[in-house]
XYZ file of C-alpha atoms in Angstrom:
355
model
C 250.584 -69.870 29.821
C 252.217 -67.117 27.633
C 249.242 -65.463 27.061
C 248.275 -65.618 30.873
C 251.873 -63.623 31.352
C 251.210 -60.876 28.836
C 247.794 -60.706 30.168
C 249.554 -59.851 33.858
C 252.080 -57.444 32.667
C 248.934 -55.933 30.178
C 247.136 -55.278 33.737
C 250.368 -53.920 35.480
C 249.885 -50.689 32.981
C 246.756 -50.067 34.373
C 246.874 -47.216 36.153
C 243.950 -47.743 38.594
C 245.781 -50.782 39.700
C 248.791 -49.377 40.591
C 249.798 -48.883 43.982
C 249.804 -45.188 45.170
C 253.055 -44.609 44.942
C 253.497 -45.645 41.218
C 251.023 -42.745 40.639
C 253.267 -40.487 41.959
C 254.367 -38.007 38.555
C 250.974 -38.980 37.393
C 248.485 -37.891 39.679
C 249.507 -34.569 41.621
C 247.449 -33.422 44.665
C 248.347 -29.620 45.218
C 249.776 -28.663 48.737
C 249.664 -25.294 50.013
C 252.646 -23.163 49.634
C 254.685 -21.377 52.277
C 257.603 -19.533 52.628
C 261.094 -20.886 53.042
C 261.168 -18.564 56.219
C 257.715 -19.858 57.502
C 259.110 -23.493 56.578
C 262.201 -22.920 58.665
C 260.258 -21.213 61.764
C 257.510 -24.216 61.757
C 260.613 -26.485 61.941
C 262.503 -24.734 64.509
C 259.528 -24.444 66.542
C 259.055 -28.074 66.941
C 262.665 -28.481 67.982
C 262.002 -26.090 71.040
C 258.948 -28.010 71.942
C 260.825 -31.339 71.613
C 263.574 -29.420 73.860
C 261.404 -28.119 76.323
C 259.556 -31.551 76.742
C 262.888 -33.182 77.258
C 263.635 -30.838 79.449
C 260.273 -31.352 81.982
C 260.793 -34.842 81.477
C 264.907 -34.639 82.896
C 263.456 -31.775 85.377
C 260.728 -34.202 87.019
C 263.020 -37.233 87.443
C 266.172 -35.015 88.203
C 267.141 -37.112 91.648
C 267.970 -40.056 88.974
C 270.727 -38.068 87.505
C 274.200 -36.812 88.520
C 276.996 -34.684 87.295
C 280.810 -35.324 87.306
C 281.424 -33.695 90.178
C 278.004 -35.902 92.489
C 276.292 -32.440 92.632
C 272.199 -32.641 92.244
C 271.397 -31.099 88.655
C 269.875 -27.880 88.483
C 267.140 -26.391 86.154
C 270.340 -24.962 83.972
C 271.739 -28.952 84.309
C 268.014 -30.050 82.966
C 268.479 -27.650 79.762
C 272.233 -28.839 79.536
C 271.945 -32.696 79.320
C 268.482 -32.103 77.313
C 270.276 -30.369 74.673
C 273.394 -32.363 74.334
C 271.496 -35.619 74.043
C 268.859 -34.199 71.356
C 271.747 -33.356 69.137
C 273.364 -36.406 69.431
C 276.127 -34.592 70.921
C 277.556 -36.893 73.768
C 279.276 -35.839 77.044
C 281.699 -37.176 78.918
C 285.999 -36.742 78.024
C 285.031 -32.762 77.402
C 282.404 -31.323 79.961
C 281.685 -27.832 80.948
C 281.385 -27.320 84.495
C 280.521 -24.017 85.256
C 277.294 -22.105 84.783
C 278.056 -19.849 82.439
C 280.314 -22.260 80.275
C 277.360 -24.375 79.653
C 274.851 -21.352 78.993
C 277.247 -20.907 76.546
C 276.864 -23.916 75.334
C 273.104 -23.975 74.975
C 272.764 -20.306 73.243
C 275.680 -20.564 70.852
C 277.174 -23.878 70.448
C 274.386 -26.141 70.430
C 272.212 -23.805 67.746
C 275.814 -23.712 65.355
C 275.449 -27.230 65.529
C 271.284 -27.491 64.696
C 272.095 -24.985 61.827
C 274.743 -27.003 60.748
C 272.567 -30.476 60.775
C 269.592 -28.661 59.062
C 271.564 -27.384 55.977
C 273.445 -30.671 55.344
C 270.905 -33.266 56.237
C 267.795 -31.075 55.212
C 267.589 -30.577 51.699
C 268.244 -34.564 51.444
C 265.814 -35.328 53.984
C 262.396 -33.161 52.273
C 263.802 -34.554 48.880
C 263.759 -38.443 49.973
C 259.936 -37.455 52.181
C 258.630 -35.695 49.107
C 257.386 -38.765 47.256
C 256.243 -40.289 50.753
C 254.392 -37.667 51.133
C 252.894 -37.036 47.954
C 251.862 -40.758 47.965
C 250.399 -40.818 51.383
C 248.163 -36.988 49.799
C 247.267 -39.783 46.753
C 245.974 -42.243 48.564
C 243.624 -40.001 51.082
C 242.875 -38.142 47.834
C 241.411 -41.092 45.904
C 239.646 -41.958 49.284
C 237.707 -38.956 49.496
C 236.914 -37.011 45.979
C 233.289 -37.462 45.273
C 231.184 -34.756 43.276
C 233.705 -32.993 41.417
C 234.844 -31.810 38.411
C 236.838 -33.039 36.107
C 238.610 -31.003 33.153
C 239.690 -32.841 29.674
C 242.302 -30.485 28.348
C 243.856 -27.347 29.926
C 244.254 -25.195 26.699
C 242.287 -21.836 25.912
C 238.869 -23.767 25.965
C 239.938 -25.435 29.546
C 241.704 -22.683 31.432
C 238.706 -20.334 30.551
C 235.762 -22.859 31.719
C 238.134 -23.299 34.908
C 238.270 -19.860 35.455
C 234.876 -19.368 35.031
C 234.112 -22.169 37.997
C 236.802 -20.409 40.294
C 234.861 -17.158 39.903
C 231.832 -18.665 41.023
C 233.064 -19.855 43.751
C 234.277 -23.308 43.029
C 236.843 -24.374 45.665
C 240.223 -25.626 43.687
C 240.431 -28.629 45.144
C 237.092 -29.856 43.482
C 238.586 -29.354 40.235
C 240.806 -32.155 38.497
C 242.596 -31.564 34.963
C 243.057 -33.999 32.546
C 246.170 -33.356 30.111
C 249.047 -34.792 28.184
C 250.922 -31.627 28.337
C 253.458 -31.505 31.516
C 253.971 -27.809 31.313
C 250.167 -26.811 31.631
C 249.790 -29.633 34.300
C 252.527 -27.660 35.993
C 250.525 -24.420 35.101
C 247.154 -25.711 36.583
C 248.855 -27.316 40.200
C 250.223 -23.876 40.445
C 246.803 -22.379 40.871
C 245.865 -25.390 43.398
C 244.056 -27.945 40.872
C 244.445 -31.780 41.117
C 246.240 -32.799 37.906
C 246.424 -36.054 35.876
C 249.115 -36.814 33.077
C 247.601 -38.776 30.333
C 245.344 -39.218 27.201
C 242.018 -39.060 28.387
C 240.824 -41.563 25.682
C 242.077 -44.409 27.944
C 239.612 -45.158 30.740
C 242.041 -45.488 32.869
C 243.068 -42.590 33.040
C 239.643 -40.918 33.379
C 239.180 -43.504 36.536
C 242.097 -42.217 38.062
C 240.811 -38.513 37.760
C 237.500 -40.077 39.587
C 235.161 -39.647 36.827
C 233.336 -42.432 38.150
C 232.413 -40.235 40.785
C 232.061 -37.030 39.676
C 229.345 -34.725 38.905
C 230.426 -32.860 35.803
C 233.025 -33.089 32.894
C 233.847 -30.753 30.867
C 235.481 -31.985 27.707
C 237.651 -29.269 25.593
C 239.970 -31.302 23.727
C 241.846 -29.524 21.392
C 240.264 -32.163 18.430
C 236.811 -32.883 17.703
C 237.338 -36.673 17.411
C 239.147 -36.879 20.129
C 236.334 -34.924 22.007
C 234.163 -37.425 20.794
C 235.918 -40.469 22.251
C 236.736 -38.892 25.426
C 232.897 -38.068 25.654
C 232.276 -41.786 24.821
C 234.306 -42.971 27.393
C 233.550 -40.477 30.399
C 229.712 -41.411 29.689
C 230.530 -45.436 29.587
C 232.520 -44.816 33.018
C 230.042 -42.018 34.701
C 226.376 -42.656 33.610
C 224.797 -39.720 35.821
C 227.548 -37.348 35.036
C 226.616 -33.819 33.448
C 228.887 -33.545 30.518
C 229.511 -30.745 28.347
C 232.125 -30.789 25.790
C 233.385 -28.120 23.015
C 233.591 -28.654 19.353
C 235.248 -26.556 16.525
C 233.037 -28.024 13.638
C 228.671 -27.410 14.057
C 228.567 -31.504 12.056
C 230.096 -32.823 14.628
C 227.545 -32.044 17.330
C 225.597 -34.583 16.757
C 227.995 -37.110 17.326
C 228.711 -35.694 20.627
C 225.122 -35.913 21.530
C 224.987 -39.325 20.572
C 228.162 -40.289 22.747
C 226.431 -38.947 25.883
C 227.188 -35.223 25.779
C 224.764 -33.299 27.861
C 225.395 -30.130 26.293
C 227.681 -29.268 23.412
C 229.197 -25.848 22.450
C 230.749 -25.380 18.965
C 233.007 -22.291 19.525
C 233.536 -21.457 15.793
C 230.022 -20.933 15.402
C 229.200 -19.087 18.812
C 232.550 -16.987 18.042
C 231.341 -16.106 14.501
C 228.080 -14.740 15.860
C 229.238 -12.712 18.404
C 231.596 -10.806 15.508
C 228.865 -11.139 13.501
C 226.559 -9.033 16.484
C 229.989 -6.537 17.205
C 229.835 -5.428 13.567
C 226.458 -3.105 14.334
C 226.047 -3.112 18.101
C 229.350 -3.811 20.166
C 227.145 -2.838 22.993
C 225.323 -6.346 22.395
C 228.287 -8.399 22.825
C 229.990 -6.661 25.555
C 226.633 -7.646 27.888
C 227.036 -11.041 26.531
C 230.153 -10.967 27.790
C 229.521 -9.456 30.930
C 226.738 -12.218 31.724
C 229.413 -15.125 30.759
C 231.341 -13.184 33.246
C 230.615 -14.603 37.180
C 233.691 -11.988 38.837
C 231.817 -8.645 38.093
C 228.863 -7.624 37.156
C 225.665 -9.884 36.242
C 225.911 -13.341 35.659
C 222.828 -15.950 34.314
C 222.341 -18.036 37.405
C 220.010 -21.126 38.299
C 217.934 -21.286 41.332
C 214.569 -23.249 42.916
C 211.724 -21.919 43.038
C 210.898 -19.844 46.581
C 207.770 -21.654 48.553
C 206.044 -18.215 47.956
C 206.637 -17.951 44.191
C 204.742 -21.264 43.299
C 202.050 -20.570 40.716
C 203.199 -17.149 39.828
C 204.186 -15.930 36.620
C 208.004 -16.217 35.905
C 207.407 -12.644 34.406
C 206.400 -11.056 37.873
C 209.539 -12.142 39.751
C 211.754 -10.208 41.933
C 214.767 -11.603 39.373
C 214.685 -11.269 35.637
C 213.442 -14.795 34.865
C 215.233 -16.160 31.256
C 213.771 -19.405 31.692
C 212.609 -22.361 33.267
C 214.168 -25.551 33.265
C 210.959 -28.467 33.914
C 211.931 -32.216 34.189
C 215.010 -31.435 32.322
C 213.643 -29.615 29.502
C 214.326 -25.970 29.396
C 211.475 -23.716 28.694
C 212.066 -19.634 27.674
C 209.807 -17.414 29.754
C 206.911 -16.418 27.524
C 206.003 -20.120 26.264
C 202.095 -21.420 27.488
C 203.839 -23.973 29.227
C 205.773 -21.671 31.907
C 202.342 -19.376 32.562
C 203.223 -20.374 36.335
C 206.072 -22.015 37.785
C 206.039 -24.917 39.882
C 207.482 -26.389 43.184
C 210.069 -28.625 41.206
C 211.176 -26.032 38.507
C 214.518 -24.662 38.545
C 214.654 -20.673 37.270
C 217.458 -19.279 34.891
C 217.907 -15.638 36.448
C 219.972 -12.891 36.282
C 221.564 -12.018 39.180
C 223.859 -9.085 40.170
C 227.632 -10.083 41.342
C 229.646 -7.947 43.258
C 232.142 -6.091 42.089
């Protein structure tokens, strides 16, 4: 029996098997921002609607209502008893009985008294519907996210692959970030990203992100263990995920490789050439850059192969063919094996992006 119990409060601190709103501080779905002024005009707007429905409704059936005086309401009557009775204003010991006393009433009193409601009951209102809402954006959320990408770590490494994916015309929303930091969680929902809070070591946390269903990680843990058990566990939980992660240390690729990494870059090594390259030809690394680039400028792209192209030479393209990437194996242009391309290949180009 006692270990039964611990087993059952073990499971409650899963966080796949919490209900959605438990995950609400942990997983953040982005919502559009508007202005205070736009917020205030959308809500106003539906007041007048709800009004002027009110309104047709009391207009229609306006032989089933009567004044104090017996006398058949009026259009102006319609608007009068439509507006008291949406602001929960009541009628009856005070009454205005002339025209213009209760035009009055519905251009200046009654809006004073909206204004008032909004600013004393509206603040406490959006904060109480905030984690409602929020929940209710989880729970469609983990309902629909299917072929994305998810981030591990939202440092240097992270923010620059993400920015890379925006450029190239990555929508936000398929983008999820994986981090124990609040502050750069905060950082990446500002720029519309799905965030996480939580060690990505725990598989848990990686389910919650959707890894199970996405089509690429990117790993770039600060660490190279911890890059290396992250990349062990996103390959246990997503076996037909791409996965690339980033490593400070060139012995520890391996490792990486062997935990299920697709492709590894070791950024201590790939920074050391290029200021190895910028010490006799700047010129060098400033295209490199420029084809790492996707904004501006060109960019190495992958495409299929064109109907037409099939058994030509990857040399004689329109583009300026890199390579060819054959059953998964990628093959630099001027090897016997890529004499012609064919139907299935994929081509590494270089295509022009506009500035």
């Amino acid at each position: 029996m006692p270990g039964r119990l611990s087993a059952r409060f073990r499971n409650s601190d899963t966080l796949t098997d919490r209900p959605d709103f438990a995950l609400v501080g942990v997983l953040k779905v982005p919502e559009l921002q508007t202005s205070p002024a736009r917020a205030i005009l959308r809500r106003v707007s539906y007041a007048i609607a709800a009004l002027a429905l009110a309104v047709v409704v009391v207009y229609i059936d306006r032989d089933g209502y009567k004044d104090a005086q017996d006398n058949p309401l009026s259009l102006l009557d319609c608007i009068y008893y439509a507006t008291v009775s949406l602001s929960t204003t009541g009628y009856g010991d005070v009454t205005p009985i002339t025209p213009e006393a209760r035009l009055i009433n519905v251009l200046v009193i009654t809006p004073l008294r909206i204004f008032f409601l909004i600013v004393l009951v509206g603040t406490t209102l959006s904060a109480l519907t905030e984690s409602s809402r929020q929940a209710f954006k989880i729970q469609r959320w983990r309902h629909r996210v299917r072929n994305h990408t998810v981030v591990v770590g939202f440092g240097t490494k992270g923010r620059t692959a993400i920015d890379a994916m925006l450029g190239d015309g990555i929508s936000p929303s398929d983008i999820v970030v994986v981090d124990t930091d609040s502050n750069v969680l905060e950082t990446a929902a500002s720029l519309g990203l799905v965030t996480v809070h939580g060690s990505a070591t725990k598989s848990d946390v990686l389910r919650l992100a959707g890894v199970q269903n996405a089509a690429s990680i990117i790993v770039a843990a600060n660490r190279d263990d911890t890059a290396v058990l992250v990349t062990l566990t996103a390959r246990e939980i997503a076996p037909n995920a791409k996965i690339a992660a980033a490593i400070r240390e060139t012995d520890n690729a391996h490792l990486l490789r062997q935990s299920g990494a697709d492709s590894v870059v070791v950024s201590s090594d790939t920074a050391g050439r290029l200021l190895g390259i910028a010490r006799t030809t700047p010129s060098v690394v400033e295209m490199i850059e420029d084809l790492l680039t996707p904004e501006a400028g060109f960019a190495i792209a992958e495409r299929e192969v064109e109907p037409e192209e099939v058994g030509g030479s990857p040399r004689h393209l329109a583009d300026i063919v890199l390579g060819v990437v054959r059953d998964g194996r990628l093959l630099r242009v001027g090897s016997p094996e890529v004499d012609a391309v064919e139907a299935d290949d994929l081509l590494l180009y270089i295509r022009r992006v506009g500035n």
